[in-house]
Coordinates of C-alpha atoms in Angstrom, one line a residue:
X1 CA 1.7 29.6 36.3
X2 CA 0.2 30.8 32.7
X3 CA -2.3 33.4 35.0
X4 CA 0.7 34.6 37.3
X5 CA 2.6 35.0 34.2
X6 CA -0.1 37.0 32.8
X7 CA -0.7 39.3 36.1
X8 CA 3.4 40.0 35.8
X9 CA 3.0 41.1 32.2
X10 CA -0.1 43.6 33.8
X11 CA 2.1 45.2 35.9
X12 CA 4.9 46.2 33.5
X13 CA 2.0 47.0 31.2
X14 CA 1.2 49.9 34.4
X15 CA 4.5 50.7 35.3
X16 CA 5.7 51.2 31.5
X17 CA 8.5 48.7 32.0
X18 CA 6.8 46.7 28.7
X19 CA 8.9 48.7 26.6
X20 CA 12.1 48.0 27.8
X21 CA 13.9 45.6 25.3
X22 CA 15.2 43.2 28.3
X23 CA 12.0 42.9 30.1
X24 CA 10.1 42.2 26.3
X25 CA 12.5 39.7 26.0
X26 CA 12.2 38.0 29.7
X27 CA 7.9 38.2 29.2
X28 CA 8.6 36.4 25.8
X29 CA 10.6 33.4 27.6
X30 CA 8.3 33.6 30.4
X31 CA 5.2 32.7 28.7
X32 CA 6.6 30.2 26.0
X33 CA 8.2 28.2 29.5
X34 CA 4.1 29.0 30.8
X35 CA 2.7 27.4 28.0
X36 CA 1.8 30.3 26.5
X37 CA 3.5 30.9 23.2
X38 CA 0.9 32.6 21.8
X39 CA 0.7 34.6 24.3
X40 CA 5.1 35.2 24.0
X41 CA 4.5 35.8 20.1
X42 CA 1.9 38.7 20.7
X43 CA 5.0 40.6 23.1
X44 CA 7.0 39.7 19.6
X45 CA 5.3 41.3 17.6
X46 CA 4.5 44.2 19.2
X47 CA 8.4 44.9 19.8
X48 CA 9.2 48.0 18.2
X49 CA 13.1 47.3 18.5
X50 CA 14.6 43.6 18.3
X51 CA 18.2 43.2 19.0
X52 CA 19.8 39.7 18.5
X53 CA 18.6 38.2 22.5
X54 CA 14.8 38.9 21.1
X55 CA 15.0 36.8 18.2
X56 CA 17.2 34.3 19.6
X57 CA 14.5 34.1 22.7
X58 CA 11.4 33.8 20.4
X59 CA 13.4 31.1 17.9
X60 CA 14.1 29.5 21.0
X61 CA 10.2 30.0 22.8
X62 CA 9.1 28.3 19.7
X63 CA 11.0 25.2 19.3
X64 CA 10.8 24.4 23.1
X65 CA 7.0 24.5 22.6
X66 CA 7.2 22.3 19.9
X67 CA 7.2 24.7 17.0
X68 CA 9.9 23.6 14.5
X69 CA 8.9 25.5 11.4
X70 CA 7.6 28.4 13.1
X71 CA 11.4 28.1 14.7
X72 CA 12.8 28.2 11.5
X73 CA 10.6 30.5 9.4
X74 CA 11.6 32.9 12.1
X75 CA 15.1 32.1 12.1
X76 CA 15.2 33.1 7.9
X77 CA 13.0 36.1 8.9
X78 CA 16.1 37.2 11.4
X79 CA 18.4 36.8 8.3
X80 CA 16.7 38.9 6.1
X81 CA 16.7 41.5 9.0
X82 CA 20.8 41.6 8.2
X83 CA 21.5 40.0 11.8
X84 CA 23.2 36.5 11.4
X85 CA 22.4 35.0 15.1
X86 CA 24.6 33.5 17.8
X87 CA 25.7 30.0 19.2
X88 CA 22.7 30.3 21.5
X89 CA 20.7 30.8 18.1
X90 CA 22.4 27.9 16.7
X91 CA 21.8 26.1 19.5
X92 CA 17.5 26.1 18.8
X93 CA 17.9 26.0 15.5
X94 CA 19.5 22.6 15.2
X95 CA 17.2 21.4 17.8
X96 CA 14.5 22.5 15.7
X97 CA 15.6 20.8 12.6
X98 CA 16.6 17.8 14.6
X99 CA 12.4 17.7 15.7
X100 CA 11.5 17.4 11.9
X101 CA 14.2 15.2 10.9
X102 CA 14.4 17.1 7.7
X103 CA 18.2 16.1 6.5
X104 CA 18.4 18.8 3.7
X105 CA 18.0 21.7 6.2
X106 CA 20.7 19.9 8.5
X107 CA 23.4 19.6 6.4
X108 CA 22.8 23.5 5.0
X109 CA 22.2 24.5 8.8
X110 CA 26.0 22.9 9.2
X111 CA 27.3 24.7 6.8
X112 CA 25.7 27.9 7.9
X113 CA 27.7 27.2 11.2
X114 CA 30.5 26.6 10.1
X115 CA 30.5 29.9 7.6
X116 CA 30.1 31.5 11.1
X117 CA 32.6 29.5 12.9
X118 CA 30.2 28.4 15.6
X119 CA 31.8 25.0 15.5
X120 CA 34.0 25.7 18.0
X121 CA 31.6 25.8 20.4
X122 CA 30.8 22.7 22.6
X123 CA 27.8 23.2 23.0
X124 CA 26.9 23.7 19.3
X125 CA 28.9 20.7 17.9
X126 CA 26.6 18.8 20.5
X127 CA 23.4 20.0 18.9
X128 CA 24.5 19.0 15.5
X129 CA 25.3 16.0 16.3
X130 CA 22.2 15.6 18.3
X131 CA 20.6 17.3 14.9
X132 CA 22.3 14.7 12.1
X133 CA 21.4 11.9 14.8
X134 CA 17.6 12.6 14.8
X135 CA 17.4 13.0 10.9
X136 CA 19.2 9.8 10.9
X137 CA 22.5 10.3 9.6
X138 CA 25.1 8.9 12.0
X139 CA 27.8 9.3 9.9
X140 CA 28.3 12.9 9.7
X141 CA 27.1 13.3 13.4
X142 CA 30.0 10.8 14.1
X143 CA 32.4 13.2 11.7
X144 CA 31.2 16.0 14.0
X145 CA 31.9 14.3 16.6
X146 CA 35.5 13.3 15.3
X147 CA 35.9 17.2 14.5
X148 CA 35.2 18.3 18.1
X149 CA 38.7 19.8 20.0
X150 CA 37.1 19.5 23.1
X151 CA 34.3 17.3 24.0
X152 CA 32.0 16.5 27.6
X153 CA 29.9 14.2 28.5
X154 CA 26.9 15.5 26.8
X155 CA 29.3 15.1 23.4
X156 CA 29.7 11.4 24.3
X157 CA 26.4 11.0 25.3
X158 CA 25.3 12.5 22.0
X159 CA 26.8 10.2 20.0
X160 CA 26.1 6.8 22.0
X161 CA 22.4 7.8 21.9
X162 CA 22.6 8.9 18.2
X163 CA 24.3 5.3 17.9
X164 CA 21.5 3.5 19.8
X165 CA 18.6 5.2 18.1
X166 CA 19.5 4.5 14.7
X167 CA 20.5 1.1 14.9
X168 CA 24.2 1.0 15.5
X169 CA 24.5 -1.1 19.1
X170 CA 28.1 -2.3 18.1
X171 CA 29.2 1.1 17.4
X172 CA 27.4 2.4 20.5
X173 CA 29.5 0.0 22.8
X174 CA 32.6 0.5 21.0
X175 CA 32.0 4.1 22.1
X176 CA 31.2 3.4 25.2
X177 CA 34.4 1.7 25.6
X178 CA 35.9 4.8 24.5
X179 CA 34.8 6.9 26.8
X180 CA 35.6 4.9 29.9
X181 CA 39.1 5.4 28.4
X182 CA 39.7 8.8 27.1
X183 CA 36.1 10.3 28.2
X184 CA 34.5 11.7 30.9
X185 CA 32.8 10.0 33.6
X186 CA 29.5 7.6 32.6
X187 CA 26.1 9.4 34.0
X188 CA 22.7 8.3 33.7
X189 CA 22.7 9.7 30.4
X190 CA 24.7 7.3 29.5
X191 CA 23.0 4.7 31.3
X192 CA 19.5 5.2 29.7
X193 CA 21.6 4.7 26.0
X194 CA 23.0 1.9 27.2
X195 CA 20.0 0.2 28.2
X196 CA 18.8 0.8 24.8
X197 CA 21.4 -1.1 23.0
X198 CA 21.1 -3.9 25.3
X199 CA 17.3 -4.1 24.6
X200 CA 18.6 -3.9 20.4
X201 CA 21.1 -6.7 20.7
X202 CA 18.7 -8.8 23.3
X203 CA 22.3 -9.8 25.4
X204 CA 21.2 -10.7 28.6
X205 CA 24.5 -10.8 29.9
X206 CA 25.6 -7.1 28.5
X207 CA 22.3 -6.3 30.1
X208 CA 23.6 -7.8 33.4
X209 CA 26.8 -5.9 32.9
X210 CA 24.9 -2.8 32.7
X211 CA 22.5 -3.4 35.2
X212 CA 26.2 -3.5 37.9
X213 CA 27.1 -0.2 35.9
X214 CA 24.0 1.3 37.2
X215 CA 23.8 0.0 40.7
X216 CA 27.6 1.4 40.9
X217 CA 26.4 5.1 40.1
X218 CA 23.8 4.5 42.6
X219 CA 24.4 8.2 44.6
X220 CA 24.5 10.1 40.9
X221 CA 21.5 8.6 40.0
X222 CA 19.5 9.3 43.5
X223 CA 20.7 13.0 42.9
X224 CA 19.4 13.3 39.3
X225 CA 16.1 11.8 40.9
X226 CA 16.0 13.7 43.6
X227 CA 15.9 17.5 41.4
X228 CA 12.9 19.4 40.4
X229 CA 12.0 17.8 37.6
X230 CA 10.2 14.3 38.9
X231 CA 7.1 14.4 36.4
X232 CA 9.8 14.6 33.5
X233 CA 11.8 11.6 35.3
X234 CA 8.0 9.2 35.7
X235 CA 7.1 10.3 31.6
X236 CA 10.2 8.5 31.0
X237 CA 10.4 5.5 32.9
X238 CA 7.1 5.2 31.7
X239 CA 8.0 5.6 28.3
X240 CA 10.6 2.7 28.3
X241 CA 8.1 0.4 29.9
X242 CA 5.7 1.1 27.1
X243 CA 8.0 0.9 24.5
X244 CA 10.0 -2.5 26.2
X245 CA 5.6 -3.9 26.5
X246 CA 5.6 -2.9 22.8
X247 CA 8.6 -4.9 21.7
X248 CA 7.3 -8.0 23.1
X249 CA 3.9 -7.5 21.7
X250 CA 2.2 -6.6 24.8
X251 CA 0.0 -3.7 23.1
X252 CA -2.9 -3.8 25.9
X253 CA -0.1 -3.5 28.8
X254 CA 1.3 -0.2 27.4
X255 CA -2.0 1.2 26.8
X256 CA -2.9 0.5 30.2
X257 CA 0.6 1.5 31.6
X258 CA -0.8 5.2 28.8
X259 CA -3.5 5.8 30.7
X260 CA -2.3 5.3 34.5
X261 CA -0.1 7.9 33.7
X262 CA -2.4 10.5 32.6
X263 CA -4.8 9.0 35.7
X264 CA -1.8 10.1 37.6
X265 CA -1.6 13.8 35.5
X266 CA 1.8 12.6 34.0
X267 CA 1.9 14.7 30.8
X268 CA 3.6 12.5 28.1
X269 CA 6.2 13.6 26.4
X270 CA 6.8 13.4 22.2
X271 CA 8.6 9.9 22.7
X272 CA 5.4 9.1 24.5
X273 CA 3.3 9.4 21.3
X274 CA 6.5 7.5 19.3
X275 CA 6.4 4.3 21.8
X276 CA 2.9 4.5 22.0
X277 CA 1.5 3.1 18.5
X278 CA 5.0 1.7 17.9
X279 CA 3.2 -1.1 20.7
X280 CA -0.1 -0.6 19.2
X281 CA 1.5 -2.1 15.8
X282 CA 3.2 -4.5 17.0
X283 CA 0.3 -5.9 19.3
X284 CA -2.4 -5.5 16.0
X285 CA -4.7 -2.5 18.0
X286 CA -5.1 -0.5 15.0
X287 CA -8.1 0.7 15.9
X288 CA -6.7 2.4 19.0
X289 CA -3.5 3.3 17.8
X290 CA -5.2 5.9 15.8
X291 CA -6.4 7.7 18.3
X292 CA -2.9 8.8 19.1
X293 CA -2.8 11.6 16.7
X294 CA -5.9 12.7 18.1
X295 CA -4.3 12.9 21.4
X296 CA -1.2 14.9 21.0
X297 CA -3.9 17.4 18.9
X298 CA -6.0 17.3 22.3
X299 CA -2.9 18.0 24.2
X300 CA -1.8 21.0 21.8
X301 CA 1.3 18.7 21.0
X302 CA 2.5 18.9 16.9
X303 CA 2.8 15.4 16.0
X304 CA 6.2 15.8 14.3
X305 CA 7.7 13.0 11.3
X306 CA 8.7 10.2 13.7
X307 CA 5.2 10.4 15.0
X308 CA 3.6 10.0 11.4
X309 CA 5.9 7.4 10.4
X310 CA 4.9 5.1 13.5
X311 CA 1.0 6.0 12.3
X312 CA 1.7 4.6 8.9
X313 CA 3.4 1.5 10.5
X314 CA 0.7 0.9 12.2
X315 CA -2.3 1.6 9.7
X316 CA 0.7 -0.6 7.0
X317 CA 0.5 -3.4 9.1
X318 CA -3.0 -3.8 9.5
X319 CA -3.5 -3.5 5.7
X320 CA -5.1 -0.2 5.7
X321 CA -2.4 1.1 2.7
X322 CA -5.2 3.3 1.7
X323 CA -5.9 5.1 5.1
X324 CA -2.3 4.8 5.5
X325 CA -1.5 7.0 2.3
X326 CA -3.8 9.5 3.1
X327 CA -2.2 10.3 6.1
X328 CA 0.5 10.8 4.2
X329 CA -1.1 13.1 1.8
X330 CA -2.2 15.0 4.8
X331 CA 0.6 15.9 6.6
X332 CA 1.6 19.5 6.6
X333 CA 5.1 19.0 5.8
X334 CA 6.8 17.0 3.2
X335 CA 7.7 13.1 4.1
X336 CA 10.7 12.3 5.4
X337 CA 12.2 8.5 4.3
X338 CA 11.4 7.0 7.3
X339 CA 7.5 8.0 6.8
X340 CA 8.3 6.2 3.1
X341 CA 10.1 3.2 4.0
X342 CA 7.5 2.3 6.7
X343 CA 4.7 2.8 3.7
X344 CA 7.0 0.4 1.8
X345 CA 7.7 -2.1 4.4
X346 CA 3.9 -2.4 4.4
X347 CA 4.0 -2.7 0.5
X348 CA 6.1 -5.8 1.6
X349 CA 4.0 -7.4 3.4
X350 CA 0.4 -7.1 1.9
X351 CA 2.2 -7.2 -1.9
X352 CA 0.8 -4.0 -2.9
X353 CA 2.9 -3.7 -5.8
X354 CA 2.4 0.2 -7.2
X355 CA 2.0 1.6 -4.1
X356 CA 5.4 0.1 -3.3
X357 CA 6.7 1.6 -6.7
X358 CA 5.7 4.7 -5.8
X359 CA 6.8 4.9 -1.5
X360 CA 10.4 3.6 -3.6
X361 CA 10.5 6.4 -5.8
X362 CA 9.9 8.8 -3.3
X363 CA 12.3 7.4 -1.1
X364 CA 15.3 7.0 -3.7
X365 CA 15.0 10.6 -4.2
X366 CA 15.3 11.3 -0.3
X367 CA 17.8 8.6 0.3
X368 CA 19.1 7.5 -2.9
X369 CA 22.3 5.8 -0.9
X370 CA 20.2 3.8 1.6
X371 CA 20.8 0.1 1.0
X372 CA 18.1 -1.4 2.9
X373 CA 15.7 0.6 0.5
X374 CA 16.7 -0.8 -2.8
X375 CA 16.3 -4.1 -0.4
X376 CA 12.9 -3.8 0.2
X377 CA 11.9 -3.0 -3.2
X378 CA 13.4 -5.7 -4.8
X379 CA 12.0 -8.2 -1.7
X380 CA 8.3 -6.4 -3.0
X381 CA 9.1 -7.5 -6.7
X382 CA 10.6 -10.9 -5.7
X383 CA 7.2 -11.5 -3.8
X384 CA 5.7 -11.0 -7.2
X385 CA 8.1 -13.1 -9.2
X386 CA 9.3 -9.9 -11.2
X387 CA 12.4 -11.0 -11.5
X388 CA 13.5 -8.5 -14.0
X389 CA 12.0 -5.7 -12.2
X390 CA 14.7 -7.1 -9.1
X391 CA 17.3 -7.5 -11.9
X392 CA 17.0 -3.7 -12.3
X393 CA 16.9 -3.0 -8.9
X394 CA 20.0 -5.1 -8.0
X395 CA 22.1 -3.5 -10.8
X396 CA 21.0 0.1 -9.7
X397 CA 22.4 -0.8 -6.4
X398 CA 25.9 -2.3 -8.0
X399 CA 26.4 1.2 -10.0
X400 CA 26.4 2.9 -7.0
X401 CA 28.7 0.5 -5.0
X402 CA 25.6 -0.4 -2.6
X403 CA 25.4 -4.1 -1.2
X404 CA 22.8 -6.0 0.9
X405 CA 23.6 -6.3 4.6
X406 CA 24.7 -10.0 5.2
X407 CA 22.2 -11.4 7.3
X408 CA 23.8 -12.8 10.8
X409 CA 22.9 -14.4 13.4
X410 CA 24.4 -14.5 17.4
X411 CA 23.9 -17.5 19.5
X412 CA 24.3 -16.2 23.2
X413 CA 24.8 -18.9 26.2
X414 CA 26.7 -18.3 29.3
X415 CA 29.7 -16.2 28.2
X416 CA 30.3 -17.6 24.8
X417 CA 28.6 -15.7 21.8
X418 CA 28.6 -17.4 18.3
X419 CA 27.7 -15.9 15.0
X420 CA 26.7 -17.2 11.9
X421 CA 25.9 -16.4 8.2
X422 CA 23.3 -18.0 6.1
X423 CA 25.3 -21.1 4.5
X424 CA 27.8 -20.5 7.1
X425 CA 30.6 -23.3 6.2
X426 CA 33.6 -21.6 8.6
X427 CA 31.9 -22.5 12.3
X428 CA 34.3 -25.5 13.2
X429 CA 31.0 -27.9 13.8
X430 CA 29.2 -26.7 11.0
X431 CA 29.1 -30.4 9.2
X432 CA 27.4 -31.3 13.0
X433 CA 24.9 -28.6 12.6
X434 CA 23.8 -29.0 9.0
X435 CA 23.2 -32.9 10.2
X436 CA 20.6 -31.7 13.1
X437 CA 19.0 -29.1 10.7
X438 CA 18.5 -32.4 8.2
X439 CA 16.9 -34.3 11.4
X440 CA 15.0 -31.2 12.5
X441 CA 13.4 -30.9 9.3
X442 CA 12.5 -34.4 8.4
X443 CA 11.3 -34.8 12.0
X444 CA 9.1 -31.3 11.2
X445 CA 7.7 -32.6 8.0
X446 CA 6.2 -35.3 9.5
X447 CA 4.1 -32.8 12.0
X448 CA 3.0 -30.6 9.3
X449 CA 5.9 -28.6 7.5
X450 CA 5.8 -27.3 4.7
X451 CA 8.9 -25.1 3.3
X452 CA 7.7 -21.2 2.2
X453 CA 9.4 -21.0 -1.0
X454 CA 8.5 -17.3 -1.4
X455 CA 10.7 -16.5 1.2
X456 CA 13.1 -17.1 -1.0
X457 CA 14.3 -13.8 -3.1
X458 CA 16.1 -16.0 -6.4
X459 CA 14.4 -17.2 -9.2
X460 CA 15.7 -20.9 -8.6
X461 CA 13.8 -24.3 -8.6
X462 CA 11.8 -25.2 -5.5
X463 CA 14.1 -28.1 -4.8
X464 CA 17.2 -25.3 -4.3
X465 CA 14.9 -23.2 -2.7
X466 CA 14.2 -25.7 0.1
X467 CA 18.2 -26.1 0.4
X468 CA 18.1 -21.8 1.0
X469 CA 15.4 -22.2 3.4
X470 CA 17.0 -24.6 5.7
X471 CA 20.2 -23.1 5.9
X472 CA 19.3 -19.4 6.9
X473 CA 21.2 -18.1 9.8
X474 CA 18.8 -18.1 12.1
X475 CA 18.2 -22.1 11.6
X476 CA 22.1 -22.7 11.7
X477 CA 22.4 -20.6 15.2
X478 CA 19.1 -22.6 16.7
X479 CA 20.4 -25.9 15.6
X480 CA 23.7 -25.4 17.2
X481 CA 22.0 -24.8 20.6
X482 CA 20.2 -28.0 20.5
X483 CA 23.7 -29.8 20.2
X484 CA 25.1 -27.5 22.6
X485 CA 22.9 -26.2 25.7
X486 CA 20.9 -29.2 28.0
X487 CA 17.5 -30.0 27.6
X488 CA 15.0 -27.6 29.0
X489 CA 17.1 -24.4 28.5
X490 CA 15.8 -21.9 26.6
X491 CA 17.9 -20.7 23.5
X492 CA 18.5 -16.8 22.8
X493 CA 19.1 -16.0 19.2
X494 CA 19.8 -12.2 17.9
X495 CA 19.8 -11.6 13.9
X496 CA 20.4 -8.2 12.3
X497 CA 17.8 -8.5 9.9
X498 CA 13.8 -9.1 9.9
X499 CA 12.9 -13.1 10.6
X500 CA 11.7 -14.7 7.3
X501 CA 8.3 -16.0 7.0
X502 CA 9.6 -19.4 6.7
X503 CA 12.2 -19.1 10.3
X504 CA 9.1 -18.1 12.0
X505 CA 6.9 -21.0 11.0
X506 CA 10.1 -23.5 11.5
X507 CA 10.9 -22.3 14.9
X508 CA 7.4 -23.1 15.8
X509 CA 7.8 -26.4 14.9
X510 CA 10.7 -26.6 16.3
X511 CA 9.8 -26.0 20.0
X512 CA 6.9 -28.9 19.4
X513 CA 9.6 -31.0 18.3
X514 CA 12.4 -30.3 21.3
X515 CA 10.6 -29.3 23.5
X516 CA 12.3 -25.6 24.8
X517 CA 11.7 -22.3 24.5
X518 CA 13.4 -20.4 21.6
X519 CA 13.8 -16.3 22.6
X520 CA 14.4 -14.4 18.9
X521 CA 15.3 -10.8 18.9
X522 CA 15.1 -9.4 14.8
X523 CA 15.4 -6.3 13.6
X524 CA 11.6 -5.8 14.4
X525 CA 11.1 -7.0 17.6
X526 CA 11.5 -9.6 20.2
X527 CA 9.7 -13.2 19.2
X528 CA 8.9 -16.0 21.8
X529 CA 8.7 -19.3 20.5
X530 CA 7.2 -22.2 23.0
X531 CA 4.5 -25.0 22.3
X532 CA 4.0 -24.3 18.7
X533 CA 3.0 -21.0 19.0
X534 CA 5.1 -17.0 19.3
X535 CA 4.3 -14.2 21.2
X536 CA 3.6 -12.1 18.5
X537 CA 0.4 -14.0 17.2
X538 CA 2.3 -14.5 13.8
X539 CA 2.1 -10.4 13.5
X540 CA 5.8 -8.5 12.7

């Protein structure tokens, strides 16, 4: 296509037409769609009028290829020129601020927009949501949202994706209920989010539910398969199935699933390259999850800040903190928190103390209202028994009205869903369930048990921290199910936090002591307990 493209620009070259503004403007679209952008900028350049369409097109030409800061330094180039843009302009620009994730430029990009009053435009509030979703900031893409006169279905499909991506399952479905209500109809859009929040809250029968949504929109589906676009549609069925092999730890199946599809000459995509050593981690192939920066280099693809944080989750949690923060120091644009936090979530882990210090630093000046990173610094000092240092920590968090996330716990069997907190006294069988943990843990003891005190983030004596220990939520929801489902079943626990060192070595025991299959979906991934021993090789 690139070569025709080239042979079309010949002939307006011969026939003179190269100088007409429209047809510069068309041959600047034409080869950034060709894969030629370079190619597109050259035509730029070499315009010796630009009206608002030729910017907009080349701004556009460049974040469609990938090119956020070239998208950008272009847009402020257009500025100084005197000419302000368009919603079309808008439209790229928040898409290429959304591909950096950079949160400062957002919220000034908003308030560019709304100086302009481009916020009436549909199509514009959905890229800033899309935009405060992708830097991570739900709660002004929901305000956006809330703002919004008139919304479609990519509006609502916006926000239940910018929901799922960041976390916020619960408020995804309660969206979702919305939108059956008031909304639009559900498309496969919708679907694909959905699917994702199933896979975050680990509901088999939500996923069931869904599963009858899809089947329902059977002909819609079949038509959005059946359009030009089928290599796109294979890149991303592929890239669930690598990223649902990664979540269950199955690194070498999503690597083999990676190279089928470029056996098949399916290009992958930028969530390719996010799944991809997101699995790797998970799965402990370090040494072949780095070669995925070297891929997207190889396939002229800009590894953008999602891409780097997953690299430094990866090198983190193989204990390469040294390789790990040189990445870091070489990427060419600033850091974002999530590069940050997953440098100090490895911190966590290994106990590398000023490292940590420093990735919490640099993350309390990106995000200095983030709870769960004030969390993870004081769980890095606690590891070290600094309790002053997580004194500090704690009362920085109560000056700025910040609190920890209760951790919580679902039991899910048949229809009935039950929750529980750690020390959870309001469960109406809860003096039934602190008996079995009691029996559970004596009967453990005597196979090899030993309580992991450190799990515990107080300065108390070991005796109360072995109290702690055995009433986590996690325990209390696993110990129920014994009481409750028949022998044999398996029992399917979600908690919204990470599983504790302690949990994970218990449940072990557990399943050698009863005999069944625990299923535990944390906040990292999914873990599955049978026979003494998890799928995740005792690496999360």
């Amino acid at each position: 296509m690139l070569r025709r493209g080239r042979g079309l620009h010949c002939e307006a070259l011969k026939t003179g037409f190269d100088l007409d503004i429209f047809v510069q403007a068309a041959l600047v679209d034409m080869y950034a769609k060709c894969g030629g952008i370079d190619d597109g900028c050259q035509v730029f350049d070499g315009m010796l009028e630009k009206d608002i369409v030729s910017w907009t097109t080349m701004i556009t030409a460049y974040e469609h290829s990938a090119h956020p800061r070239e998208s950008l330094l272009l847009f402020l180039q257009m500025q100084a020129q005197g000419i302000g843009g368009d919603q079309v302009t808008a439209i790229s620009v928040a898409s290429a601020i959304a591909q950096l994730a950079d949160i400062k430029r957002a919220r000034s990009f908003h308030a560019h927009v709304i100086r302009n009053g481009f916020r009436r435009h549909v199509e514009v509030a959905n890229s800033l949501i899309a935009m405060y979703s992708n830097c991570g900031d739900v709660k002004r893409a929901r305000l956006v949202f809330d703002g919004m006169k008139e919304r479609d279905n990519i509006s609502w499909n916006s926000m239940i994706s910018g929901y799922s991506q960041n976390g916020n399952a619960s408020d995804a479905l309660l969206l979702f209920e919305q939108m059956r209500v008031h909304g639009p109809e559900a498309n496969m859009v919708t679907a694909l989010a959905l699917v994702s929040v199933c896979s975050q809250l680990g509901s088999l029968h939500l996923a069931r539910q869904v599963h009858s949504l899809i089947i329902s929109w059977k002909l819609e589906i079949t038509q959005m398969f059946n359009d030009n676009c089928a290599s796109t549609k294979d890149a991303s069925s592929r890239n669930v199935m690598i990223s649902a092999y990664g979540l269950h730890g199955h690194g070498w199946e999503a690597l083999k699933l990676y190279q089928q599809m470029r056996a098949e000459g399916i290009e992958p995509d930028d969530i390719t390259f996010t799944s991809l050593p997101s699995a790797c981690s998970r799965a402990g192939l370090a040494e072949l999850g780095r070669e995925v920066l070297n891929s997207m280099k190889e396939l002229s693809m800009l590894p953008m800040a999602k891409h780097y944080a997953c690299m430094v989750d990866l090198l983190g949690r193989a204990g390469l903190l040294d390789e790990a923060f040189y990445l870091i120091a070489e990427m060419p644009s600033e850091p974002n928190d999530a590069v940050w936090g997953a440098l100090l979530g490895a911190c966590r882990i290994h106990g590398k103390l000023k490292l940590g210090e420093l990735a919490a630093k640099r993350l309390l000046c990106l995000e200095p209202e983030h709870t769960g990173y004030y969390v993870l610094m004081s769980n890095v000092n606690a590891a070290s028994t600094r309790w002053h240092e997580v004194g500090k920590v704690r009362e920085a968090m109560r000056d700025r009205g910040l609190k920890k996330p209760a951790a919580f716990s679902v039991l899910e069997f048949g229809r009935e869903v039950h929750g529980f907190h750690a020390a959870d006294q309001f469960h109406p069988e809860h003096v039934k369930i602190y008996g079995k943990i009691e029996g559970l843990t004596a009967e453990m003891k005597t196979k090899g048990y030993v309580p992991d005190g450190s799990c515990v983030l107080h300065d108390v004596e070991e005796e109360d921290k072995e109290h702690i220990l055995k009433l986590h939520s996690e325990k209390l929801a696993v110990a129920y199910g014994i009481t409750r489902l028949h022998d044999g079943l398996p029992i399917r626990i979600i908690k919204n936090l990470r599983m504790c060192n302690d949990c994970h070595v218990a449940f072990k025991f557990i399943t050698q002591v009863c005999k069944r299959m625990i299923i535990m979906r944390d906040a990292n991934r999914s873990h599955h307990f049978q026979d003494g021993s998890c799928s995740c090789n005792d690496y999360w």
